[in-house]
Amino acid sequence: MNIRQLLGSKKLSNFFWKTYREDPQNIEAESHKLLHRTGFISQVSSGIFSFLPMGWRSIEKIKNIIREEMNNSGSLEINMPVVQPAELWEASGRLETYIPPLAHFMDRRENKYIIAPTHEETVTDIVAKNVNSYRDLPFILYHIQTKYREEPRPRGGLLRVREFEMKDAYSFDMNEEGMDVSYKKIIQVYKNIFSRCATEIVIVDADSGTIGGKESNEFIMLADSGEDIILISDKEKYSANVEKAIFIKNEFKQENPENIRTIDTPNLKTIDSLQKELSLPYHKFLKTVIYNADDKLVGCVIRGDYKINETKVRNYLNVTELTPANDTELNNAGLTPGFISPYNTQKIKFIYDDSVLKGPGNFVAGANVIDKHILGINISKDLSPEIVLDIAEAEEGFSAIDGGILRTKRGIEVGHVFKLGDVYSKKMSATYSNQKGEEKNILMGCYGIGVGRLLAACIEANYSNNSMNLPLTIAPFSVYLLALQIKDEEVKNLSEKLFFEIDKLGFDVLYDDRDIQTGVKFNDSDLLSLPYRIVISKRSIEKKQIEIYIREDKKTYDYSYGELIKFFENI
RNA sequence: CGGGGUGUGGCGCAGCGGUAGCGCACUCGCUUUGGGAGCGAGGGGUCACAGGUUCAAAUCCUGUCACCCCGACCA
């Protein structure tokens, strides 16, 4: 390749690149603003974006890092289709249960096709058709493919979209031990990937949601703009998504059973107002919330010093819809909104949080009569709960199971791994014969990274005013070679010579050879904020010094030509 | 799906009953050019859409749609 061709796709006079001076109207997320202003993306519709040449270079760099690390781990790249027959999803049982509902279309012959939101079904089908023996196991397959999910609310530019590229990997093992090995292997791969993208991540215990399976971990990049809330123990041995987090509940001395008495509590419908009125601590109250769970009413009872974690309730009940019941539903069930209690309420199934058994024993609860509460309800004497489990939500300051104190942080979920076990292999007959010739279910794990979201998250983590500051590994280019007075032959020659030399050393150089205002070039360079910026002008030729700005140092240096080349040789 | 906000040239905005304007961007010319230039000359918009009120609608009314933000839900 000669220098002209090499320059072709790397000089701005030839590049399809448009930057914007102002933020687009309405948008909030900094990564979204910057992705737009630096011409990385172009919005097609809500949650659906095109990548432009500059943005696509970063995406490709991220994908290459992912590929290298996955391949190094021995995983094998494949490719699975986006369009899939509905039968595949019928086999796993997710055709009707997937949330949000699967996007689909009918072909000319009225056959139903799914636009895939994920690929467990497809990969399990491949394995069911092609694996027979324990000799074929274990292995890990992955691909980087487009997903489409009908998000209720796309947001934050690339942070939450409807169509996106995901790297999804799937492990196949003979037994639990093997599955654990694969799971740990991918966790290490993910650590490598994120550290190469220069993002600091926290690994947390997570809920497995629609995907299913038992154990699950999320990779969270800490950022105030993130939509996930996580809890980290200050002893740093425990961290979890709030959906999943457990904690040590306060215990109180068990009291002797009291007699029940009803009191007037006009308009005191909340624990807050009652607590003030009665001058009793929060843990003396029972909080009862009635939910509509897939059109059936279920009651949840928890001690007043805790809140209900709806994800935990949903998982226990194995339902898809769980919303607090409205007043009409409550009245129809003979309940009095604001004064509900499990006492003498037979029609409804109640789930108790285990906090109710940790003292003090006697509680204040609603009387199921308007403007009345009951004092002295004893948990074992009067209620004798049958279903007792953990349905409490962890909060800032609670005691962690490692002996530390839980702290709340916000973050962006950039990766998620699941131990699926035989959830899919059982339903889709992905089996193998073991050494004894017995047919066994293959145990699976699945592992995802959202590519575009990772880019947005890196920007959220690194941006400063009007600058993306992407790390060297994923910035669209490494060096911004800014030539001033480009019409000057000496400037042009020096610039091209330098371009070629640095390019040969393995750095992507973006050559700004545009014959436009100096200020525009500097501002574009600041927006893109590549790790290195070199300025060539008549001045450099006169002084025989070349100016380089090193972002990491936030400093400008003057080097001779030789020194500059040496500098890049030593990086 | 609830709550809020915004829709006017490519982008950001003003106009809020009398038939469309500003800045930037774009095209041409000259000058300038190490921090989003100056002067001059141009091109570009059925004012989101559909009804309605009015002599007259970007402007008022009704409805719809799109986008953004908060929540719900979700990887």
XYZ file of C-alpha atoms (C1' of nucleotides) in Angstrom:
646
model
C 0.000 0.000 0.000
C 1.441 3.368 -0.917
C 1.230 6.467 1.179
C -1.630 7.973 -0.824
C -3.840 4.944 -0.283
C -2.903 4.697 3.350
C -3.753 8.325 3.831
C -7.036 7.972 2.023
C -9.078 6.669 4.929
C -7.136 8.523 7.581
C -7.079 12.097 6.421
C -9.891 14.394 7.300
C -10.169 16.047 3.896
C -11.358 12.611 2.772
C -13.256 11.564 5.849
C -16.992 11.523 6.394
C -16.994 13.406 9.656
C -19.221 16.146 10.969
C -18.988 17.606 14.434
C -21.565 19.733 16.162
C -20.979 22.897 18.068
C -24.036 22.530 20.243
C -25.725 19.735 22.148
C -28.876 18.418 20.541
C -32.061 19.577 22.236
C -33.525 17.661 25.169
C -30.884 15.065 25.795
C -29.265 14.547 29.190
C -26.678 11.779 29.229
C -23.161 13.162 28.669
C -22.126 10.168 26.585
C -25.184 10.697 24.391
C -24.321 14.392 23.860
C -20.701 13.648 23.080
C -21.452 10.699 20.799
C -23.660 13.021 18.804
C -21.390 16.045 18.827
C -18.307 14.115 17.753
C -20.165 12.463 14.904
C -19.914 8.918 16.256
C -23.578 8.094 15.776
C -26.675 9.254 13.976
C -30.071 8.547 15.449
C -32.579 6.688 13.304
C -35.385 6.492 15.841
C -35.798 6.065 19.573
C -33.249 3.491 20.708
C -32.056 2.798 17.162
C -28.801 4.287 15.910
C -26.450 4.228 12.956
C -22.729 4.303 13.616
C -20.726 6.738 11.481
C -17.127 6.097 10.385
C -15.534 7.674 13.460
C -17.771 5.840 15.936
C -17.532 2.587 14.071
C -13.755 2.577 14.463
C -14.186 2.569 18.245
C -16.811 -0.157 18.049
C -14.477 -2.274 15.908
C -11.658 -1.769 18.385
C -13.861 -2.922 21.242
C -14.980 -5.948 19.257
C -11.384 -6.821 18.438
C -10.419 -6.695 22.101
C -13.359 -8.956 22.905
C -12.431 -11.359 20.085
C -8.789 -11.541 21.123
C -9.602 -12.278 24.738
C -12.334 -14.774 23.909
C -10.108 -16.581 21.415
C -7.232 -16.634 23.894
C -9.498 -18.443 26.335
C -10.110 -21.156 23.775
C -13.653 -20.042 22.970
C -14.775 -20.465 19.368
C -16.436 -17.793 17.294
C -19.556 -18.698 15.361
C -22.422 -16.742 13.844
C -26.119 -17.238 14.463
C -28.992 -15.571 12.637
C -31.096 -12.673 13.857
C -34.242 -14.017 12.215
C -35.451 -17.290 13.682
C -38.539 -19.483 13.356
C -41.029 -19.195 16.213
C -40.832 -22.990 16.709
C -37.388 -22.573 18.213
C -38.841 -20.338 20.887
C -41.806 -22.589 21.426
C -39.383 -25.379 22.280
C -37.826 -23.408 25.135
C -41.160 -22.126 26.342
C -40.123 -18.497 25.987
C -42.349 -17.701 22.995
C -45.096 -16.425 25.307
C -43.180 -15.593 28.468
C -40.302 -13.448 27.246
C -40.382 -9.885 28.558
C -40.582 -7.538 26.752
C -42.685 -9.544 24.274
C -40.723 -10.913 21.334
C -40.663 -8.840 18.184
C -41.867 -10.946 15.274
C -43.185 -10.886 11.756
C -44.968 -13.177 9.337
C -43.459 -14.178 6.034
C -45.466 -14.583 2.814
C -46.576 -18.045 3.822
C -47.792 -16.824 7.184
C -44.914 -18.458 9.044
C -44.004 -16.640 12.221
C -40.441 -15.446 12.676
C -38.777 -13.959 15.740
C -36.270 -11.117 15.618
C -33.887 -12.483 18.194
C -33.349 -10.610 21.478
C -30.777 -13.240 22.574
C -29.533 -16.598 21.323
C -29.870 -19.309 23.984
C -32.426 -21.162 21.895
C -30.376 -21.102 18.712
C -27.140 -22.199 20.303
C -28.848 -24.958 22.296
C -30.408 -26.188 19.058
C -26.981 -26.290 17.394
C -25.578 -28.279 20.272
C -28.571 -30.625 20.453
C -28.049 -31.449 16.775
C -24.282 -31.807 16.870
C -23.186 -33.133 20.246
C -23.618 -36.764 21.242
C -20.848 -37.840 23.552
C -18.956 -36.718 26.607
C -15.961 -36.810 24.251
C -17.387 -33.707 22.508
C -17.441 -31.680 25.734
C -16.620 -29.142 27.079
C -16.485 -26.125 24.769
C -17.486 -22.468 24.621
C -19.084 -20.844 21.577
C -19.575 -17.129 21.088
C -20.611 -14.602 18.497
C -21.013 -10.875 18.162
C -24.450 -10.290 16.753
C -27.303 -7.821 16.530
C -30.128 -8.191 19.055
C -33.492 -6.523 18.992
C -35.463 -5.980 22.176
C -38.642 -3.958 22.511
C -37.449 -1.857 25.380
C -40.277 -0.034 27.151
C -38.078 3.043 27.338
C -34.801 3.410 25.472
C -32.628 6.048 27.109
C -29.272 7.753 27.315
C -28.205 7.328 23.684
C -26.299 4.061 23.493
C -26.803 3.268 27.173
C -30.130 1.573 26.613
C -31.253 0.842 23.096
C -33.597 -1.433 21.206
C -31.238 -2.687 18.550
C -27.675 -3.393 19.573
C -24.696 -5.626 19.073
C -23.917 -8.034 21.841
C -21.100 -10.449 22.348
C -22.808 -13.499 23.720
C -20.975 -16.655 24.703
C -22.321 -20.049 25.737
C -20.476 -22.774 27.619
C -21.314 -26.481 27.478
C -20.156 -28.882 30.155
C -20.786 -32.394 31.442
C -21.313 -31.547 35.078
C -21.472 -28.850 37.740
C -17.712 -28.827 38.287
C -17.108 -28.307 34.589
C -19.727 -25.559 34.430
C -18.022 -23.815 37.351
C -14.683 -23.964 35.564
C -16.157 -22.434 32.400
C -17.966 -19.781 34.428
C -14.798 -18.764 36.238
C -12.834 -18.812 33.011
C -15.197 -16.328 31.378
C -15.187 -14.108 34.450
C -11.416 -13.867 34.029
C -11.820 -13.155 30.301
C -14.253 -10.360 31.153
C -11.853 -8.872 33.654
C -9.197 -8.822 30.926
C -11.564 -7.242 28.406
C -12.716 -4.481 30.714
C -9.258 -3.719 31.948
C -8.072 -3.373 28.332
C -10.931 -0.931 27.781
C -9.632 0.915 30.843
C -12.903 0.670 32.681
C -12.979 -0.069 36.352
C -15.685 -2.547 37.074
C -17.261 -4.115 40.100
C -18.513 -7.679 39.911
C -21.777 -8.108 41.769
C -24.218 -10.902 42.561
C -27.211 -10.434 40.324
C -30.711 -11.570 39.578
C -30.976 -13.677 36.447
C -34.249 -12.177 35.201
C -35.814 -13.495 31.997
C -32.744 -15.494 31.017
C -33.240 -17.945 33.874
C -30.734 -20.083 35.732
C -29.323 -20.078 39.234
C -26.126 -18.139 39.745
C -25.497 -14.861 38.025
C -23.025 -11.995 38.188
C -23.075 -8.553 36.680
C -20.104 -6.446 35.670
C -20.894 -2.901 36.716
C -18.987 0.209 35.792
C -19.476 2.739 38.547
C -21.066 5.962 37.272
C -23.580 8.328 38.788
C -25.525 8.304 35.551
C -25.966 4.531 35.732
C -29.404 3.026 36.117
C -28.368 0.047 38.237
C -28.121 0.357 41.987
C -25.587 -1.854 43.638
C -24.513 -2.401 47.220
C -20.893 -2.855 48.129
C -19.690 -3.860 51.549
C -16.968 -1.622 52.907
C -15.045 -4.810 53.667
C -15.175 -5.460 49.904
C -15.950 -9.145 50.176
C -19.581 -8.764 49.215
C -21.248 -6.785 46.461
C -24.599 -7.275 44.797
C -27.221 -5.657 42.664
C -30.004 -4.242 44.835
C -32.381 -6.724 43.188
C -30.402 -9.586 44.658
C -28.568 -8.148 47.685
C -28.912 -9.865 51.034
C -27.962 -8.443 54.425
C -27.979 -9.242 58.099
C -31.254 -8.184 59.641
C -31.431 -6.535 63.028
C -32.607 -8.775 65.855
C -34.652 -7.589 68.813
C -35.388 -9.211 72.147
C -38.432 -11.475 71.919
C -41.282 -10.105 74.043
C -43.927 -12.095 75.872
C -47.173 -12.277 73.861
C -49.556 -9.428 74.542
C -53.298 -9.177 74.166
C -54.675 -7.639 71.046
C -56.334 -4.244 71.314
C -57.757 -2.012 68.619
C -56.975 1.691 68.550
C -58.236 4.667 66.526
C -55.762 5.921 63.965
C -57.680 8.430 61.841
C -56.030 9.033 58.468
C -52.790 7.399 59.580
C -52.192 5.225 56.557
C -48.413 5.114 56.448
C -45.860 3.643 58.816
C -44.192 7.073 58.917
C -47.282 8.842 60.210
C -48.162 6.036 62.639
C -44.660 5.860 63.970
C -44.729 9.558 64.812
C -48.190 9.443 66.309
C -47.554 6.392 68.496
C -43.916 7.251 69.263
C -42.838 3.671 68.555
C -39.759 2.576 66.612
C -40.190 1.354 63.020
C -39.424 -2.250 63.903
C -42.556 -2.446 66.069
C -44.766 -2.255 62.965
C -45.795 -4.817 60.403
C -45.946 -3.481 56.881
C -48.363 -5.275 54.584
C -48.416 -4.752 50.836
C -50.834 -6.551 48.554
C -49.609 -7.265 45.051
C -51.353 -8.257 41.892
C -49.216 -11.166 40.731
C -50.301 -12.350 37.282
C -53.911 -11.407 38.187
C -53.858 -13.068 41.584
C -53.627 -11.120 44.828
C -50.730 -11.950 47.115
C -49.834 -10.281 50.384
C -46.333 -9.494 51.559
C -45.593 -8.783 55.197
C -42.357 -7.258 56.405
C -41.146 -5.562 59.562
C -41.576 -1.800 59.455
C -37.860 -1.032 59.420
C -37.437 -2.728 56.024
C -38.762 -2.373 52.497
C -40.024 -5.085 50.190
C -37.799 -6.159 47.309
C -40.214 -6.902 44.480
C -37.670 -8.868 42.470
C -37.299 -11.343 45.311
C -41.090 -11.673 45.546
C -41.421 -12.132 41.806
C -38.776 -14.828 41.762
C -40.381 -16.736 44.627
C -43.811 -16.606 43.010
C -42.370 -17.245 39.552
C -44.671 -14.670 37.998
C -44.020 -12.154 35.242
C -46.306 -9.307 36.331
C -46.110 -7.974 39.863
C -47.685 -4.635 40.670
C -49.084 -3.201 43.889
C -52.830 -3.846 43.903
C -54.982 -0.781 43.322
C -57.788 0.335 45.645
C -60.499 -1.285 43.533
C -58.776 -4.644 43.635
C -58.262 -4.277 47.370
C -61.892 -3.356 48.035
C -63.097 -6.253 45.888
C -61.047 -8.568 48.045
C -62.607 -7.102 51.186
C -59.500 -5.197 52.234
C -59.260 -1.637 53.473
C -56.497 0.311 51.727
C -54.176 1.927 54.246
C -55.280 -0.351 57.098
C -54.514 -3.790 55.720
C -53.132 -6.555 57.858
C -52.692 -10.311 57.521
C -54.718 -10.731 60.727
C -58.052 -12.377 60.037
C -57.526 -12.166 56.288
C -58.079 -15.665 55.044
C -58.675 -15.256 51.332
C -55.184 -14.172 50.442
C -51.870 -16.003 50.529
C -49.308 -14.131 52.612
C -45.552 -14.213 52.278
C -43.567 -13.106 55.329
C -40.113 -11.663 55.361
C -37.967 -13.477 57.909
C -37.435 -10.174 59.735
C -40.824 -10.705 61.412
C -39.362 -13.653 63.352
C -36.334 -11.714 64.580
C -38.275 -9.896 67.256
C -39.705 -8.092 68.979
C -42.666 -10.480 68.573
C -45.545 -8.107 69.260
C -46.388 -5.666 66.486
C -48.707 -2.908 65.408
C -50.669 -3.778 62.275
C -53.699 -2.585 60.366
C -57.140 -3.639 61.573
C -58.694 -4.058 58.124
C -61.153 -1.421 59.307
C -60.960 2.165 58.203
C -59.020 4.431 60.598
C -58.127 1.607 62.989
C -54.984 -0.325 63.833
C -54.291 -3.193 66.200
C -51.675 -3.197 68.909
C -50.067 -6.318 70.322
C -50.392 -8.667 67.388
C -48.078 -11.551 68.199
C -46.384 -13.110 65.251
C -46.594 -16.721 66.382
C -49.728 -16.598 68.520
C -51.915 -14.532 66.179
C -50.469 -14.972 62.708
C -48.415 -18.193 62.579
C -46.868 -17.482 59.179
C -46.357 -20.439 56.847
C -44.275 -18.902 54.100
C -41.238 -17.152 55.555
C -38.311 -16.101 53.393
C -36.123 -13.146 52.553
C -38.049 -10.526 50.591
C -36.313 -7.449 52.036
C -34.452 -4.822 50.066
C -30.914 -3.962 51.121
C -30.157 -0.293 51.742
C -27.275 2.020 52.483
C -25.862 1.425 55.963
C -27.262 -2.090 56.469
C -24.989 -4.858 57.761
C -23.294 -6.933 55.105
C -22.828 -10.676 55.399
C -19.047 -10.229 55.376
C -19.251 -8.171 58.547
C -18.965 -4.820 56.793
C -21.461 -2.059 56.143
C -23.292 -1.849 52.812
C -22.794 1.249 50.680
C -25.024 2.180 47.754
C -23.527 3.053 44.369
C -24.892 3.604 40.907
C -23.447 1.970 37.857
C -23.841 0.816 34.300
C -24.179 -2.876 33.619
C -21.666 -3.670 30.878
C -21.586 -7.437 31.209
C -23.668 -10.202 32.687
C -22.882 -13.882 33.200
C -25.279 -16.682 34.123
C -25.016 -20.291 35.153
C -27.944 -21.721 33.247
C -27.528 -25.352 34.256
C -29.950 -27.551 32.325
C -32.736 -24.969 31.954
C -32.429 -24.937 28.158
C -30.751 -28.276 27.500
C -33.563 -30.162 29.239
C -36.326 -28.463 27.271
C -34.496 -28.666 23.963
C -32.956 -32.125 24.437
C -29.328 -31.054 24.365
C -27.917 -34.237 25.846
C -24.781 -36.364 25.707
C -23.893 -39.940 26.591
C -21.533 -40.303 29.508
C -18.852 -42.971 29.975
C -21.469 -45.430 31.159
C -23.609 -44.787 28.120
C -26.262 -42.917 30.124
C -27.988 -39.931 28.533
C -27.383 -36.709 30.491
C -28.360 -33.066 30.067
C -25.560 -30.755 29.041
C -24.966 -27.974 31.558
C -24.788 -24.494 30.129
C -23.615 -21.023 31.028
C -24.241 -17.834 29.092
C -22.201 -14.657 29.060
C -23.014 -11.274 27.505
C -21.353 -7.948 26.818
C -23.185 -5.050 25.179
C -20.717 -3.543 22.721
C -22.310 -0.138 22.156
C -23.161 0.234 25.810
C -19.549 -0.453 26.706
C -18.486 2.415 24.444
C -21.035 4.742 26.062
C -19.981 3.589 29.526
C -16.318 4.326 28.744
C -17.311 7.834 27.737
C -19.383 8.277 30.898
C -16.365 7.186 32.917
C -13.775 9.344 31.190
C -15.362 12.470 29.732
C -14.487 15.983 30.744
C -16.011 19.184 29.485
C -16.375 18.880 25.683
C -14.012 15.904 25.501
C -14.626 12.186 25.256
C -11.172 11.163 26.511
C -11.518 7.576 25.299
C -8.594 5.374 26.317
C -5.916 4.584 23.733
C -7.232 1.066 23.264
C -10.647 2.108 22.004
C -10.265 5.707 20.811
C -11.057 5.821 17.073
C -7.487 6.925 16.403
C -4.416 7.218 18.607
C -2.892 10.408 17.273
C -4.464 13.619 15.977
C -1.975 15.043 13.504
C -3.049 18.627 13.102
C -1.441 20.462 10.195
C -1.745 24.231 10.070
C -0.936 26.279 6.960
C -1.522 23.111 4.979
C -0.942 24.883 1.675
C 2.687 25.296 2.589
C 4.662 22.526 0.839
C 7.133 22.099 3.692
C 4.322 21.738 6.219
C 2.569 19.235 4.009
C 5.698 17.195 3.405
C 6.684 17.110 7.053
C 3.153 16.137 8.057
C 2.940 13.280 5.579
C 6.395 12.031 6.458
C 5.489 12.035 10.133
C 2.158 10.402 9.414
C 3.868 7.570 7.626
C 6.560 7.070 10.260
C 4.154 6.954 13.208
C 1.695 4.813 11.293
C 4.504 2.323 10.649
C 5.077 2.123 14.392
C 1.547 0.778 14.785
C -0.358 3.899 15.802
C -3.532 5.012 14.082
C -2.927 8.536 12.964
C -5.770 10.833 12.020
C -4.375 13.468 9.702
C -6.237 16.774 9.826
C -5.254 18.270 6.483
C -8.353 20.411 6.128
C -7.785 23.924 4.870
C -10.070 25.543 7.408
C -9.914 27.821 10.415
C -7.352 26.921 13.039
C -9.872 27.246 15.839
C -12.208 24.751 14.211
C -9.424 22.214 13.936
C -8.363 22.626 17.526
C -11.926 22.378 18.750
C -12.599 19.239 16.749
C -9.406 17.805 18.119
C -10.474 18.652 21.667
C -13.872 17.034 21.171
C -12.355 13.835 19.851
C -9.637 14.168 22.482
C -7.320 11.455 21.188
C -4.469 10.405 23.497
C -1.875 12.347 21.440
C -2.118 15.541 19.417
C 0.700 16.683 17.190
C 0.669 20.165 15.653
C 2.697 20.853 12.507
C 3.030 24.395 11.190
C 5.533 26.767 9.658
C 6.644 27.404 13.181
C 7.658 23.739 13.599
C 9.778 24.002 10.495
C 11.448 27.240 11.553
C 12.125 26.023 15.099
C 12.851 22.452 14.028
C 10.613 21.463 16.918
C 7.362 19.547 16.803
C 4.665 20.127 19.356
C 2.932 17.143 20.944
C 0.159 17.261 23.510
C -0.036 14.189 25.712
C -3.483 13.838 27.184
C -2.393 11.652 30.040
C 0.047 14.343 31.244
C -2.218 17.232 30.252
C 0.969 18.822 28.923
C 2.499 19.991 25.662
C 6.076 19.097 24.740
C 8.404 20.303 21.980
C 10.405 17.512 20.408
C 12.808 17.299 17.511
C 11.712 14.967 14.728
C 14.009 12.238 16.004
C 12.881 12.629 19.595
C 9.272 12.436 18.548
C 9.769 9.187 16.641
C 11.712 7.809 19.580
C 8.839 8.784 21.866
C 6.395 6.702 19.858
C 8.850 3.833 19.609
C 8.995 3.691 23.400
C 5.269 3.743 24.172
C -48.108 1.890 30.681
C -48.413 6.541 34.302
C -46.157 11.772 35.050
C -43.519 15.916 32.777
C -41.177 18.446 28.575
C -40.143 19.560 23.365
C -41.478 19.604 17.973
C -40.203 26.268 13.265
C -34.245 25.445 7.064
C -28.633 20.568 8.302
C -27.812 22.071 13.891
C -29.166 25.474 18.003
C -33.052 28.963 18.723
C -36.600 33.545 18.384
C -41.515 34.718 16.740
C -47.139 33.092 19.826
C -53.502 35.888 15.233
C -51.847 39.671 9.585
C -48.918 35.008 5.546
C -41.245 33.221 8.297
C -36.654 35.287 11.042
C -31.629 35.053 13.817
C -26.785 32.576 14.816
C -23.921 28.639 13.080
C -23.447 25.339 8.874
C -23.825 25.362 3.219
C -22.481 27.821 -2.107
C -19.517 31.804 -4.734
C -15.802 35.940 -4.416
C -11.976 38.681 -1.842
C -9.232 39.098 2.721
C -7.670 36.323 6.883
C -5.967 31.880 9.422
C -1.874 28.799 16.338
C -7.964 28.457 19.096
C -15.236 27.758 16.422
C -12.686 34.649 11.461
C -14.152 39.565 8.405
C -16.677 41.858 4.278
C -19.881 41.160 0.078
C -23.299 38.063 -2.784
C -26.485 33.623 -2.736
C -29.368 28.873 -1.916
C -32.504 26.322 1.412
C -38.419 25.781 5.521
C -46.250 23.051 2.856
C -43.571 26.185 11.000
C -44.499 17.381 13.175
C -49.363 15.634 11.134
C -54.843 15.859 10.800
C -59.218 18.286 11.759
C -61.580 22.780 13.614
C -62.292 28.349 14.923
C -61.321 32.938 11.975
C -61.688 37.523 6.586
C -56.747 35.645 8.111
C -53.380 30.230 11.932
C -46.417 28.673 13.094
C -49.476 31.437 16.628
C -56.110 29.787 19.318
C -59.025 24.827 20.093
C -59.350 19.263 19.535
C -57.051 14.871 18.285
C -52.838 12.088 16.606
C -47.678 11.133 15.986
C -42.470 11.601 17.038
C -38.490 12.596 20.273
C -36.414 13.539 25.317
C -36.602 13.195 30.799
C -38.630 10.826 35.561
C -41.125 6.419 37.085
C -42.769 1.296 36.078
C -40.369 -2.772 33.724
C -36.002 -4.914 31.959
C -29.961 -7.256 29.953
